[in-house]
Amino acid sequence: MADDIPFDRTFDLKPGKAEEIAPGVRRLLADNPSPFTFKGTVSYIVGRGRIAVIDPGPDDARHISALLDAVHGETVTHIFVTHTHRDHSPAAARIKAATGATVVAEGPHRAARPLHTGEAVRLEASADMEFRPDLSLPDGEVVSGDGWSLEGVATPGHTANHMAFALRDSEFLFCGDHVMAWSTPVVAPPDGAMSDYMASLHKLAQRAETVYFPGHGGAVRDAPRFVAHYIRHRAGRESSILRRLEKGAADIPTLVRAIYIGLDPRLVRAAGLSVLAHLEDLVARGIVATDGPASISGTYRLVSG
Ligand SMILES: [Zn+2]
C-alpha cells in the first residue's frame, strides 16, 4: 500500500555519537528504537560555539549526557522543540537546567479538537503534558543565534502544536515527525487531525527547502517531490476507505483489514487511529456519516449523493 512513496530506510547512525551532516549541523541518535521511532529519536545541533539543539529527545539519562558531551565547551543558547510527544520534548527540561537555554516551541501540548468521553487517557499516554516553552513562536517568526537563524513553520497535523524549523540561508528544514524518509507518521486523533496534516503538507510543498532533517531516520532529499508523493499517498488511502464503504457500512477494524495488507501487528492500533483521522475529515466534509461524533468504535457509511 505504501509502495507509492519512494521510501529510503538507509540510516546507519549509532546511538550516542554526534555526527556532522552539513556545515554547522550535527545530529545525535537516542537509543529508543520502536516501530514508531524507527532507530530512535534524532536530536540536531545547529551552529558552533553558541548553538541550538532541535528536539532534545526523550527523558533518557544516557541520551541527555551524550548530548551534553557532544556540545562540551560550547554554549547551548536555545532548545527548539518540533512537538510534544514523549520521544521529542521531555529532555528539554534537564538540558535547560544544565545550560540555561531558552526553550522555543509553538506552544504546550493540546488536542486538535475538543475531547470525546474517554479520550483524555489516550492523549496523555503519548504526550508530554508538562512541557511549557519559554518562548511560544508564532508561524513565520525567526529566532536568531550566533551564526544561525531558524524560522518557525507551523505544521499542525501530527500534533496540533507541531512546528518545523527552516534554517535561513540554507536548503534545510528540520521537519520533526511531519515528513520522514522511511515511513509516513501516525496522524492519530485527538492529538492529530488529518485536515490539518494535509494543509501542512500543501504548505511545505510550496516552500523552497530541498533537504529535510526529520525526527526519525535519515534526511529527506528532493523534499518538494517527496512531499508530493506523501500528498498522493494520503489521497490514495482516502480513496481506499471510500471504495470499501461503497460495499457497505464498516467499522474501523474492518477498514484496517481491507486497507493495510501485511501490517505489523504492533501497528494495528495506530493504523486504526490513522483511519479514524481520515474518517473525521470525511465526516466533516459530509462525504461519510456515522452516529454521534466520529470515534474509534463507530460504524461508518457513505452519504449517498
Ligand atoms: Zn511525534
PDB file of N, CA and C in Angstrom, residues 7 16-18 43 69 86 126 133-134 155 172 177 188 220 244 266 286 291:
ATOM      1  N   PHE A   7      10.371   5.437  -0.388  1.00  0.00           N
ATOM      2  CA  PHE A   7      10.990   5.438   0.939  1.00  0.00           C
ATOM      3  C   PHE A   7      12.475   5.104   0.862  1.00  0.00           C
ATOM      4  N   GLY A  16      24.253   7.792  20.520  1.00  0.00           N
ATOM      5  CA  GLY A  16      25.217   8.371  21.445  1.00  0.00           C
ATOM      6  C   GLY A  16      26.417   9.049  20.821  1.00  0.00           C
ATOM      7  N   LYS A  17      26.540   9.008  19.486  1.00  0.00           N
ATOM      8  CA  LYS A  17      27.726   9.581  18.856  1.00  0.00           C
ATOM      9  C   LYS A  17      27.292  10.673  17.870  1.00  0.00           C
ATOM     10  N   ALA A  18      27.692  11.917  18.135  1.00  0.00           N
ATOM     11  CA  ALA A  18      27.288  13.013  17.257  1.00  0.00           C
ATOM     12  C   ALA A  18      28.019  12.933  15.925  1.00  0.00           C
ATOM     13  N   SER A  43      18.250  13.937  17.550  1.00  0.00           N
ATOM     14  CA  SER A  43      18.398  15.313  18.023  1.00  0.00           C
ATOM     15  C   SER A  43      19.398  16.024  17.115  1.00  0.00           C
ATOM     16  N   ASP A  69      27.680  15.992  26.341  1.00  0.00           N
ATOM     17  CA  ASP A  69      29.082  15.697  25.980  1.00  0.00           C
ATOM     18  C   ASP A  69      29.405  16.217  24.588  1.00  0.00           C
ATOM     19  N   ARG A  86       6.429  12.243  23.722  1.00  0.00           N
ATOM     20  CA  ARG A  86       7.410  11.889  24.752  1.00  0.00           C
ATOM     21  C   ARG A  86       8.784  11.508  24.207  1.00  0.00           C
ATOM     22  N   SER A 126       0.824   9.438  25.197  1.00  0.00           N
ATOM     23  CA  SER A 126       1.920   9.717  24.278  1.00  0.00           C
ATOM     24  C   SER A 126       2.468  11.128  24.428  1.00  0.00           C
ATOM     25  N   PRO A 133       6.988  25.961  26.769  1.00  0.00           N
ATOM     26  CA  PRO A 133       8.136  26.690  26.196  1.00  0.00           C
ATOM     27  C   PRO A 133       8.360  28.016  26.914  1.00  0.00           C
ATOM     28  N   ASP A 134       9.606  28.484  26.920  1.00  0.00           N
ATOM     29  CA  ASP A 134       9.875  29.849  27.400  1.00  0.00           C
ATOM     30  C   ASP A 134       9.378  30.856  26.380  1.00  0.00           C
ATOM     31  N   THR A 155       3.189  23.523  11.406  1.00  0.00           N
ATOM     32  CA  THR A 155       2.797  22.380  10.577  1.00  0.00           C
ATOM     33  C   THR A 155       1.908  21.455  11.412  1.00  0.00           C
ATOM     34  N   PHE A 172      17.836  23.710   4.180  1.00  0.00           N
ATOM     35  CA  PHE A 172      17.438  22.720   5.188  1.00  0.00           C
ATOM     36  C   PHE A 172      16.186  23.117   5.969  1.00  0.00           C
ATOM     37  N   ASP A 177       8.234  15.213  12.979  1.00  0.00           N
ATOM     38  CA  ASP A 177       7.575  13.980  12.535  1.00  0.00           C
ATOM     39  C   ASP A 177       6.600  14.224  11.393  1.00  0.00           C
ATOM     40  N   ALA A 188      -3.006  10.623  14.593  1.00  0.00           N
ATOM     41  CA  ALA A 188      -3.932   9.945  15.499  1.00  0.00           C
ATOM     42  C   ALA A 188      -4.773  10.954  16.271  1.00  0.00           C
ATOM     43  N   VAL A 220      15.551  13.605   4.204  1.00  0.00           N
ATOM     44  CA  VAL A 220      14.655  13.516   3.056  1.00  0.00           C
ATOM     45  C   VAL A 220      15.252  14.402   1.968  1.00  0.00           C
ATOM     46  N   ARG A 244     -14.015   0.848   0.050  1.00  0.00           N
ATOM     47  CA  ARG A 244     -14.544  -0.177   0.954  1.00  0.00           C
ATOM     48  C   ARG A 244     -15.952   0.186   1.424  1.00  0.00           C
ATOM     49  N   ARG A 266       1.992  -4.863  15.710  1.00  0.00           N
ATOM     50  CA  ARG A 266       2.214  -3.792  16.689  1.00  0.00           C
ATOM     51  C   ARG A 266       1.660  -2.450  16.199  1.00  0.00           C
ATOM     52  N   GLY A 286     -18.780  15.935   4.966  1.00  0.00           N
ATOM     53  CA  GLY A 286     -20.114  15.490   4.561  1.00  0.00           C
ATOM     54  C   GLY A 286     -20.121  14.343   3.567  1.00  0.00           C
ATOM     55  N   ASP A 291     -22.851   7.629  13.578  1.00  0.00           N
ATOM     56  CA  ASP A 291     -23.768   8.068  14.622  1.00  0.00           C
ATOM     57  C   ASP A 291     -22.968   8.773  15.707  1.00  0.00           C
TER      58      ASP A 291
END
